[in-house]
XYZ file of N, CA and C in Angstrom:
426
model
N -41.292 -80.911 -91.012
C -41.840 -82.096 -91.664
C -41.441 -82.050 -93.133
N -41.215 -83.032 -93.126
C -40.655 -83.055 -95.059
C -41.649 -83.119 -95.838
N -41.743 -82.437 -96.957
C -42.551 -83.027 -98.040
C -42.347 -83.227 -98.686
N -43.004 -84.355 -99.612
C -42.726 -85.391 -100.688
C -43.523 -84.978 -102.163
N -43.039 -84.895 -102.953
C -43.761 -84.033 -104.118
C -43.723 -85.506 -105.384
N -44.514 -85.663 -105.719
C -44.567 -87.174 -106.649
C -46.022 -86.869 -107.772
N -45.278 -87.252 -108.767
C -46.387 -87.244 -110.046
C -47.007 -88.237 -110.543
N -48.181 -88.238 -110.827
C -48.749 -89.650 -111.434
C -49.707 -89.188 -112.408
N -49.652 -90.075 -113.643
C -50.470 -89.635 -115.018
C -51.512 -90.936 -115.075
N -52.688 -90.611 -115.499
C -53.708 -91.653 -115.420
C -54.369 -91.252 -116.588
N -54.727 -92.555 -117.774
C -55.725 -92.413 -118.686
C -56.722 -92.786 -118.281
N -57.819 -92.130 -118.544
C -59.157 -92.886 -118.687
C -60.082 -92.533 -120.031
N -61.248 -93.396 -120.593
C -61.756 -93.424 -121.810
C -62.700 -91.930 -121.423
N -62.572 -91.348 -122.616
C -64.312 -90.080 -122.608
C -65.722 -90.698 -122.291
N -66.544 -89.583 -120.986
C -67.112 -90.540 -120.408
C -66.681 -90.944 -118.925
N -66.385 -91.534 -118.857
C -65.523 -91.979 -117.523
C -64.735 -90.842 -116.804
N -64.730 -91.082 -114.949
C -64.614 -90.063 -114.404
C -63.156 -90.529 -113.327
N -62.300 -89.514 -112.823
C -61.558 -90.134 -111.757
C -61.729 -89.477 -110.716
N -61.468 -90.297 -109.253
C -61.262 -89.709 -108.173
C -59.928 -89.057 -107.774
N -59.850 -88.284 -107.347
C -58.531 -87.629 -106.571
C -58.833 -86.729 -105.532
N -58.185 -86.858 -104.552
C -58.092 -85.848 -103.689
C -59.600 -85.391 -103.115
N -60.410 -86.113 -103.173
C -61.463 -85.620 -102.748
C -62.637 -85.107 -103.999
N -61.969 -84.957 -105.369
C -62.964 -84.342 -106.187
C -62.898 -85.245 -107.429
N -63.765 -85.243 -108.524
C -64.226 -86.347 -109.265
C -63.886 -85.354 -110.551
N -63.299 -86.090 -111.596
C -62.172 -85.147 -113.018
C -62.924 -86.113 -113.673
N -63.486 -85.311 -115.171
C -63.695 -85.815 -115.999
C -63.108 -85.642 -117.366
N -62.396 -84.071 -117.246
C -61.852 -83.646 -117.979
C -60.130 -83.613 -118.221
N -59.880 -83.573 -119.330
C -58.454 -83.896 -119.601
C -57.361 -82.869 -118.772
N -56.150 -83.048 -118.254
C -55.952 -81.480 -117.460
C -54.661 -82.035 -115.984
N -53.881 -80.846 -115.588
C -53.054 -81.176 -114.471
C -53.707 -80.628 -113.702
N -53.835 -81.840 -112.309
C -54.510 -81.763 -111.065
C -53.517 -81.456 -109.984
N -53.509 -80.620 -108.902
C -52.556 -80.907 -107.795
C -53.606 -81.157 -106.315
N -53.377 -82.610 -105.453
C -53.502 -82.955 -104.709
C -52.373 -82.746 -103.296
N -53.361 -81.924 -102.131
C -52.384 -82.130 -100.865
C -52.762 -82.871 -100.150
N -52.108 -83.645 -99.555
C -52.434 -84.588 -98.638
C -51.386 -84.544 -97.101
N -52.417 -84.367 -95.567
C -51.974 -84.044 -94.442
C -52.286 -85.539 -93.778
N -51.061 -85.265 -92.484
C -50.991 -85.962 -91.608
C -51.637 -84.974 -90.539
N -51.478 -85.959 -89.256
C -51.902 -84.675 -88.161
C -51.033 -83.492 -87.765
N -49.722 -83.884 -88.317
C -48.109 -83.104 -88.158
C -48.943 -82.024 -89.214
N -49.820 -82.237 -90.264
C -49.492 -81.172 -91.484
C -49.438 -81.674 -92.843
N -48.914 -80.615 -93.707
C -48.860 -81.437 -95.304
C -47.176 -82.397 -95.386
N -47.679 -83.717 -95.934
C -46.846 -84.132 -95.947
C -46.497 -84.889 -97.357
N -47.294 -84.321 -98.290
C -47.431 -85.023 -99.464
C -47.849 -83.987 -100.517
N -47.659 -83.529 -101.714
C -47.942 -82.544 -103.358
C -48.375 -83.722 -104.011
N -49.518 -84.163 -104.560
C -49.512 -85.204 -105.603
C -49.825 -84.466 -106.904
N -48.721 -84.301 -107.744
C -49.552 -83.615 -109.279
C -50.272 -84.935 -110.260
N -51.635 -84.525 -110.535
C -51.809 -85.877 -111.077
C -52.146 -85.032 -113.122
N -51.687 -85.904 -113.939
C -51.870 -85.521 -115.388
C -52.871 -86.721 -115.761
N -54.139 -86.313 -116.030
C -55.076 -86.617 -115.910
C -55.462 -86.770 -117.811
N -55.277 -87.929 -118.645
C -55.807 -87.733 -119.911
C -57.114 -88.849 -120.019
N -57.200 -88.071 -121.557
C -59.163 -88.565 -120.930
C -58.942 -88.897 -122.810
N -58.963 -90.276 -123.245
C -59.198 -90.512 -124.529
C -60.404 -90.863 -125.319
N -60.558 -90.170 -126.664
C -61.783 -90.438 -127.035
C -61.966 -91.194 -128.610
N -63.012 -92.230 -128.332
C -62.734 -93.015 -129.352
C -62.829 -92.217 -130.925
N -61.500 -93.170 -131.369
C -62.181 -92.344 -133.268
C -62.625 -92.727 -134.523
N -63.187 -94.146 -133.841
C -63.968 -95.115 -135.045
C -65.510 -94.986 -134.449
N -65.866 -93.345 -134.701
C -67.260 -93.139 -134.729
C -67.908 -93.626 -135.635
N -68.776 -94.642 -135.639
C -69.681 -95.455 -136.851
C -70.395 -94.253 -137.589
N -70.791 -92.831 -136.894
C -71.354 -92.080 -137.662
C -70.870 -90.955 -137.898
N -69.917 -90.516 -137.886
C -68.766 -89.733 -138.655
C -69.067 -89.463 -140.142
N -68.949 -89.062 -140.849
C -69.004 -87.980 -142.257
C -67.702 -87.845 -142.892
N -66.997 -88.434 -143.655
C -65.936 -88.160 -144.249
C -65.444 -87.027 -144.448
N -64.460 -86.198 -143.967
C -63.716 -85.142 -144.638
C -62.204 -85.470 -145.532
N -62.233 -84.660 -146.248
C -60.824 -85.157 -146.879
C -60.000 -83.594 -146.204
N -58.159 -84.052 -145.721
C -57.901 -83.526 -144.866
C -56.248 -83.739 -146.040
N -56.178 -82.340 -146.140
C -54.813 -81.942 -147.731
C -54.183 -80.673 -147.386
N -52.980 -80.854 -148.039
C -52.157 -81.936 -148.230
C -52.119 -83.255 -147.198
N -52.004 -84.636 -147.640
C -51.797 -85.678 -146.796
C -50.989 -86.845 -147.759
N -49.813 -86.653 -146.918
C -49.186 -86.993 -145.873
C -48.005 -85.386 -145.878
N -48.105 -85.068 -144.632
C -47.207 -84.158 -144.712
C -46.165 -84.460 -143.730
N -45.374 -83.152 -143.487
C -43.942 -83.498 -142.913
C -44.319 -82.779 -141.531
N -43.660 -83.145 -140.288
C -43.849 -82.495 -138.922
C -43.697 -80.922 -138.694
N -44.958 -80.669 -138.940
C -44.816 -79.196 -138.578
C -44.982 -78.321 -139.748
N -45.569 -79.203 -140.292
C -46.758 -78.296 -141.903
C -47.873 -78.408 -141.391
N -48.448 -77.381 -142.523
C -49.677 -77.425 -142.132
C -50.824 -78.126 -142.940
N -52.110 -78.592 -142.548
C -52.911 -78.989 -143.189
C -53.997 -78.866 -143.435
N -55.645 -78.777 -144.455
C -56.078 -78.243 -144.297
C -57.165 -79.212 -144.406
N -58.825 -78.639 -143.711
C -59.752 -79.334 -144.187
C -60.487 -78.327 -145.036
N -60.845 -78.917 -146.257
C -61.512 -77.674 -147.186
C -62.990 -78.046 -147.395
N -63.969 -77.750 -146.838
C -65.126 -77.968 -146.804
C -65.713 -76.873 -147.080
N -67.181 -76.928 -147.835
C -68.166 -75.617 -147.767
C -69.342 -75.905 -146.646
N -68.928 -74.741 -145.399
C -69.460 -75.007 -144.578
C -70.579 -73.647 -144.149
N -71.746 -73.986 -143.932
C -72.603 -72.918 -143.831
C -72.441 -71.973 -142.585
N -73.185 -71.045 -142.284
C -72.555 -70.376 -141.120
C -73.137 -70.890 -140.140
N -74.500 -71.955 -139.905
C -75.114 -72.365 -138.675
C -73.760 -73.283 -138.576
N -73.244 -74.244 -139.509
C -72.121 -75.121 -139.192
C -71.108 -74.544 -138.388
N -70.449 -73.422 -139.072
C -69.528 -72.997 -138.562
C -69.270 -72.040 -136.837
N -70.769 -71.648 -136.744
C -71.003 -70.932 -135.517
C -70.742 -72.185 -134.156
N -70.119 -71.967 -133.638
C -70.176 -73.198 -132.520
C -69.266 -74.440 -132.823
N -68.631 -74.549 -134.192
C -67.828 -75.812 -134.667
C -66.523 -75.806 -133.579
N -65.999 -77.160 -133.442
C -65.176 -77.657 -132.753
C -64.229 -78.769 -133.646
N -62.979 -78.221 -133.442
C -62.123 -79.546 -134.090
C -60.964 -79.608 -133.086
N -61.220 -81.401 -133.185
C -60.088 -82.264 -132.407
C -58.895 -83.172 -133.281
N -57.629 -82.824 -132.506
C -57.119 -83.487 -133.673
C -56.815 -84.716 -132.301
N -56.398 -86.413 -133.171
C -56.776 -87.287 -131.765
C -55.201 -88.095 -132.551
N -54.362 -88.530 -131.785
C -53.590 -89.362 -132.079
C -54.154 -90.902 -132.038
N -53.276 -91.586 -132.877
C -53.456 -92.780 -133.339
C -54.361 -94.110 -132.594
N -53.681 -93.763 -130.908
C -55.042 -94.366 -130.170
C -55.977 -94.104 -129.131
N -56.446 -92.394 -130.127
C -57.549 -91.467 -129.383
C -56.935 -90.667 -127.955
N -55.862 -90.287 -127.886
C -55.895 -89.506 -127.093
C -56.244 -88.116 -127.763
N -56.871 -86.981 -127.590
C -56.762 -85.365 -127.763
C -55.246 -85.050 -127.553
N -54.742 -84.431 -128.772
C -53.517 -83.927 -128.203
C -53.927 -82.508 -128.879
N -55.055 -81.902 -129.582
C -55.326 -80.646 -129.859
C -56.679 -80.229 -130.028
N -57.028 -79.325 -129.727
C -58.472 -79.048 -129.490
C -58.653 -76.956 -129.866
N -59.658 -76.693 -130.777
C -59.970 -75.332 -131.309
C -61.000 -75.390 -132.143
N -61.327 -73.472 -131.572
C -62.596 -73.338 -132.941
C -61.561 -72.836 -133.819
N -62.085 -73.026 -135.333
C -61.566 -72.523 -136.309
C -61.672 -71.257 -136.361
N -60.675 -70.280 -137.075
C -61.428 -68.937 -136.819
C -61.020 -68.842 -138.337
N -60.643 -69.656 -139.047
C -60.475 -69.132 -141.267
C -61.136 -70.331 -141.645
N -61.548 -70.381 -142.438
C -62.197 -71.697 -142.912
C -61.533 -71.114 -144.758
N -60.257 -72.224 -145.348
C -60.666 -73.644 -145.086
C -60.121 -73.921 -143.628
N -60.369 -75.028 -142.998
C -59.946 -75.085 -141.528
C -58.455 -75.745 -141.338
N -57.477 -74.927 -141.299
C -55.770 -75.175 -141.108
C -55.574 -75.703 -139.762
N -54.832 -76.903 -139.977
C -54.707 -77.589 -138.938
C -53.082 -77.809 -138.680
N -52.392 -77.267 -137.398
C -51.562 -77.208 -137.658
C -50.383 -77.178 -136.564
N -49.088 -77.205 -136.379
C -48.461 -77.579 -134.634
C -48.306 -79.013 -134.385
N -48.482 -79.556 -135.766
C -47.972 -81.341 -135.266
C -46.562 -81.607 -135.823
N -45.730 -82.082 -134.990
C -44.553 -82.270 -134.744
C -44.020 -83.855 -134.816
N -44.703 -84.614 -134.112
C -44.525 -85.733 -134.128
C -45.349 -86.756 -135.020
N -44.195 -87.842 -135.558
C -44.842 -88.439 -137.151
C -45.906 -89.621 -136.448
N -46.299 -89.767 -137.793
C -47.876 -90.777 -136.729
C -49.373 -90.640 -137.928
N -50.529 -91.347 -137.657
C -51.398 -91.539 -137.611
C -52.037 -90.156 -136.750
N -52.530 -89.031 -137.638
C -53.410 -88.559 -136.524
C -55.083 -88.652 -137.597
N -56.084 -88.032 -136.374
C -57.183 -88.312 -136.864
C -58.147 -86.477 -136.929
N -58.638 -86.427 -137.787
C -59.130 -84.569 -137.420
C -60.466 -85.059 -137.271
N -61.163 -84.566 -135.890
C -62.712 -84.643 -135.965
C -63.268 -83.583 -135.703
N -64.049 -83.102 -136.375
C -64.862 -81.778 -137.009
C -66.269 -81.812 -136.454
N -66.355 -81.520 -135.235
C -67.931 -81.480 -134.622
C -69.140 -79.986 -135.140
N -69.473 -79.566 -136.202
C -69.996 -78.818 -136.441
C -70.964 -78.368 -135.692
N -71.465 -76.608 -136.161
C -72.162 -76.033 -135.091
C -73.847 -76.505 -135.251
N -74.120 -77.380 -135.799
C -75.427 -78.224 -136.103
C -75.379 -79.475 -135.192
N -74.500 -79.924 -135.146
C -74.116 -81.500 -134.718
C -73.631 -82.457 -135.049
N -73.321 -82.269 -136.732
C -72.612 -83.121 -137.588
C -71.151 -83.404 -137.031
N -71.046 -84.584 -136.901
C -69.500 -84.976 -136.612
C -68.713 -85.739 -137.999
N -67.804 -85.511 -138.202
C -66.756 -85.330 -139.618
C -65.542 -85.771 -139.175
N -65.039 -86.564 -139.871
C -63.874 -87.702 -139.072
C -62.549 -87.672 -140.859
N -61.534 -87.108 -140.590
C -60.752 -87.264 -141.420
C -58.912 -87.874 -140.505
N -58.587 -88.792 -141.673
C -57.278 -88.980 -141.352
C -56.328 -88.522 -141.804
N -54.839 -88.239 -141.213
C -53.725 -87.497 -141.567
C -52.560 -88.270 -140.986
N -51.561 -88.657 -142.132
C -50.386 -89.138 -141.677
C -49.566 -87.839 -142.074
N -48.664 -87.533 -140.523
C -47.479 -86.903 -140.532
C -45.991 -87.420 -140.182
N -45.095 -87.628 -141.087
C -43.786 -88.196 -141.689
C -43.245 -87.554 -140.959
């Protein structure tokens, strides 16, 4: 029996869930689906599964995010004084221009270096601190 191996990429907003293969994805990530006939497997579906999240949070906190504008594949920094309840548990996303995650880490130096962007653009840094404060800075990379 032949099998047929075929890829399919699906966005959906953060929040929102997809079906595949029998199981329900909420998270961003490559899925592989098999699918049988009564012969057997006759189908690989890899599915690339992105999950975008909005970045005009009305309650966001300004960070300033420097050098800005830099060149693909510098680095950048957010320089904040951040306490250690903040920093214990903090999360930063960096989100392209229309909210997809294309990077996600805890900081481990503070000031917080942000860095591995390659492609020029609109990106956005959001800074979820280990309190709950969410912190929204922009970065154009040339």
């Amino acid at each position: 029996i032949p099998t047929v191996y075929e890829s399919i990429t699906v966005t959906i907003n953060e929040g929102e869930s997809y079906e595949f293969a029998g199981n329900t994805y909420t998270q961003a990530g490559t899925y592989e689906g098999h699918f049988f006939t009564d012969l057997g497997c006759d189908s690989i579906v890899t599915l690339t599964l992105i999950v975008t999240t909005p970045v005009d949070n009305a309650y966001a906190l300004p960070i300033i995010v420097a050098p800005n504008p830099v060149l693909g594949g510098q680095s950048t920094f957010v320089n904040r004084e951040w306490t250690a309840e903040e920093q214990n548990g903090m999360r930063v996303e960096v989100l392209n221009a229309v909210g997809q995650v294309v990077d996600v880490f805890t900081p481990a130096t503070f000031p917080i270096e942000v860095s591995g962007i390659y492609t020029s653009g609109i990106y956005y840094i959001r800074v979820t601190s280990g309190t709950g404060e969410v912190y929204l800075g922009r970065l154009v990379v040339k």
